[in-house]
Short mmCIF file of N, CA and C in Angstrom, two decimals:
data_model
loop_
_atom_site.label_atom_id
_atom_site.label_comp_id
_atom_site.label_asym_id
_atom_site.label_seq_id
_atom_site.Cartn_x
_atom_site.Cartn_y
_atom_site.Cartn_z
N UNK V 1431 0.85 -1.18 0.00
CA UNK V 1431 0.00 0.00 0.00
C UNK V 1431 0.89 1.24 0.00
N UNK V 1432 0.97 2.08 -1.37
CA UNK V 1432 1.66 3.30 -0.84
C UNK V 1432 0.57 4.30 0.05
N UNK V 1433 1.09 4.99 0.36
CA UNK V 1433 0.97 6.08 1.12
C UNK V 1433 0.91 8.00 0.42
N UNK V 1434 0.14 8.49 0.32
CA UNK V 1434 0.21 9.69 -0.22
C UNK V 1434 1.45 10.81 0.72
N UNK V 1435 2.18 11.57 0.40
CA UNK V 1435 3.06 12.36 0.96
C UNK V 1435 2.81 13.81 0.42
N UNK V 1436 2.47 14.88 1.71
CA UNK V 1436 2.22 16.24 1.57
C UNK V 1436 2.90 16.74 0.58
N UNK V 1437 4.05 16.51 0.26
CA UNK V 1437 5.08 16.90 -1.22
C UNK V 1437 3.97 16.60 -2.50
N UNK V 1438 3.22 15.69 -2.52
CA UNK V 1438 2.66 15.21 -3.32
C UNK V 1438 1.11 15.76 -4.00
N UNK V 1439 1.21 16.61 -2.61
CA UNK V 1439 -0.65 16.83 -2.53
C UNK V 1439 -1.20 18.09 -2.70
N UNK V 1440 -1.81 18.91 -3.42
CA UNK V 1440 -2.43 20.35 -3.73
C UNK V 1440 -2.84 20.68 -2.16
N UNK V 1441 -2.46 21.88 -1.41
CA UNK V 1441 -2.85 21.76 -0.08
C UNK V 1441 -3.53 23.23 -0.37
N UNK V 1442 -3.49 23.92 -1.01
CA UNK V 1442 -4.22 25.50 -1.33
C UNK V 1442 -5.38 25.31 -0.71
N UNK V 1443 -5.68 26.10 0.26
CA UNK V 1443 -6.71 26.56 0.52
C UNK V 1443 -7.67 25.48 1.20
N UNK V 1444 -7.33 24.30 1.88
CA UNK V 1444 -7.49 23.59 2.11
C UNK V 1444 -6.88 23.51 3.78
N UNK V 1445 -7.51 22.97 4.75
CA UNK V 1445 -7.77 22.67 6.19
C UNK V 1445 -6.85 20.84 6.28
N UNK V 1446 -5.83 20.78 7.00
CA UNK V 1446 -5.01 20.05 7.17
C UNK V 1446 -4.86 19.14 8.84
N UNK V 1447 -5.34 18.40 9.24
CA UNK V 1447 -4.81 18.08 10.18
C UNK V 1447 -3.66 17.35 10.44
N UNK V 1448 -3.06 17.89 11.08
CA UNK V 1448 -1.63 16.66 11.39
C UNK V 1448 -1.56 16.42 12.75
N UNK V 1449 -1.28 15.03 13.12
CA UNK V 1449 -1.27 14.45 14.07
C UNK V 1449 -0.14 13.87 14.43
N UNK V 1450 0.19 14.64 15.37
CA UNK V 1450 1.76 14.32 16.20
C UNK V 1450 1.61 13.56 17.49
N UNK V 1451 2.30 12.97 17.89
CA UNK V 1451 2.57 12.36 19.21
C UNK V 1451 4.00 13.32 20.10
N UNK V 1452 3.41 14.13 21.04
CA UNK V 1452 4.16 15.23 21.02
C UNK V 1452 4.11 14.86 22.69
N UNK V 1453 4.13 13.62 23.26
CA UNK V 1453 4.51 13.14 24.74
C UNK V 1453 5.88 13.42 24.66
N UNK V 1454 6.10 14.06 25.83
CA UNK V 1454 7.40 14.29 25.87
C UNK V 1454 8.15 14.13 27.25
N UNK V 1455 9.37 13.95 27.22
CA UNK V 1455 9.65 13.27 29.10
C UNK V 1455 10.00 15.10 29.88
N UNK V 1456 9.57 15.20 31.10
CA UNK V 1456 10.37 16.05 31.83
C UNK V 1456 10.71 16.19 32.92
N UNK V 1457 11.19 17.25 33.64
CA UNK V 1457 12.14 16.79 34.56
C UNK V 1457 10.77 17.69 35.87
N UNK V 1458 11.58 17.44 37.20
CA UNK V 1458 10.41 17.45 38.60
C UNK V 1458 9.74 18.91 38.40
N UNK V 1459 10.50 19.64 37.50
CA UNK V 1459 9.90 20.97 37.14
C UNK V 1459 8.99 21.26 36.00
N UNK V 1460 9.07 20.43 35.27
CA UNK V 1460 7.86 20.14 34.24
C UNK V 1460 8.65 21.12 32.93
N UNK V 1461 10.07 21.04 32.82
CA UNK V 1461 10.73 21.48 32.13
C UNK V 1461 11.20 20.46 31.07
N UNK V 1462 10.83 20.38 29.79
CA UNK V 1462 11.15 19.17 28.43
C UNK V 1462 12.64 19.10 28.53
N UNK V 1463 12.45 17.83 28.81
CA UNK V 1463 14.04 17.17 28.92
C UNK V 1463 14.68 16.56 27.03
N UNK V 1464 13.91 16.72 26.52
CA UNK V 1464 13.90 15.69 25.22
C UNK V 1464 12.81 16.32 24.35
N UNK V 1465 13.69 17.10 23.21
CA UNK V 1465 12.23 17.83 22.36
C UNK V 1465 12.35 17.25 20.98
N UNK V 1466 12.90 16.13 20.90
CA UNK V 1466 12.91 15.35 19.24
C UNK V 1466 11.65 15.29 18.86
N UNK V 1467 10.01 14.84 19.36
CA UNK V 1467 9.36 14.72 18.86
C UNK V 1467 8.92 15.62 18.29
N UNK V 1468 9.09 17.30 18.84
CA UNK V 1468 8.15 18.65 18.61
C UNK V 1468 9.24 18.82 17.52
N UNK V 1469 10.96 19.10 17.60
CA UNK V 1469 11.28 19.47 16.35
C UNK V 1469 10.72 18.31 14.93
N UNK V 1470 11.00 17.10 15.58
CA UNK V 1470 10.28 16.04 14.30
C UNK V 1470 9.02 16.59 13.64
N UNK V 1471 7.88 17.31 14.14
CA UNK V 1471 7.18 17.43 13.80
C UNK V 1471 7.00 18.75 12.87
N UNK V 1472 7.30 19.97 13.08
CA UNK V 1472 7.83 21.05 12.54
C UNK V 1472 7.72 21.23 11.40
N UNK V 1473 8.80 20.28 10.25
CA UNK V 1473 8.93 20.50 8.80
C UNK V 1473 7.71 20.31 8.53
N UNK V 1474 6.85 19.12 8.53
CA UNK V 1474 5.47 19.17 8.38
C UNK V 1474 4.45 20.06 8.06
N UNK V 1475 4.45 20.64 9.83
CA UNK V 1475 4.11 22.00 9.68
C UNK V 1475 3.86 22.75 8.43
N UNK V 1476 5.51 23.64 8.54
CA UNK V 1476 5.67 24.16 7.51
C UNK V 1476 5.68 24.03 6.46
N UNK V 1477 5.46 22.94 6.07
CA UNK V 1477 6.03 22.17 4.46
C UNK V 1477 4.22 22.76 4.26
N UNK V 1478 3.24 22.35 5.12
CA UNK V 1478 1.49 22.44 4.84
C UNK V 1478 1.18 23.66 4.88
N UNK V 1479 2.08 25.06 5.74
CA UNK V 1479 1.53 26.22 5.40
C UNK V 1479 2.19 26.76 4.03
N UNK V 1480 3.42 26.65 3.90
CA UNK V 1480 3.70 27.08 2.73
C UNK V 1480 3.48 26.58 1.23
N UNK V 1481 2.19 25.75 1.40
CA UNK V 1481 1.65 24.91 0.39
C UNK V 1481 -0.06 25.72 0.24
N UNK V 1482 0.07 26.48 1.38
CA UNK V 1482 -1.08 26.79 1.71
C UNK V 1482 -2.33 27.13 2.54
N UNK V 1483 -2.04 25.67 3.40
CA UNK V 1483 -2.77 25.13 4.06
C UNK V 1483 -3.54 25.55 5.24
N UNK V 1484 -4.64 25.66 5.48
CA UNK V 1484 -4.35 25.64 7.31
C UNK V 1484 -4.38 24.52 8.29
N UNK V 1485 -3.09 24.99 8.79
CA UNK V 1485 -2.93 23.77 9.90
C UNK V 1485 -3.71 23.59 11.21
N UNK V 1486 -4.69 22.71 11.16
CA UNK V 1486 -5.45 22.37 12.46
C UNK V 1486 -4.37 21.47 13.25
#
């Protein structure tokens, strides 16, 4: 089964959700010890507004 990829897809004007898993570990202060998932998620982001999009 391929998979469609935002590179791939007309996003103009069009409502986008993306769904991240943005659990993240932190420390007794509730300060993010580990932010790989939020930068991982990012290009995404951007890749969908500058296509157009709005990002829900």
């Amino acid at each position: 089964m391929q998979f469609k990829k935002l590179t791939d897809l007309d996003l103009a004007g069009k409502r986008v959700f993306i769904r991240a898993d943005l659990n993240v570990p932190q420390d007794d202060t509730g300060r993010i010890t580990d932010d790989t998932r939020i930068r991982a998620s990012v290009p995404a982001i951007k890749l969908a507004l500058e296509k157009g999009a709005a990002v829900m």
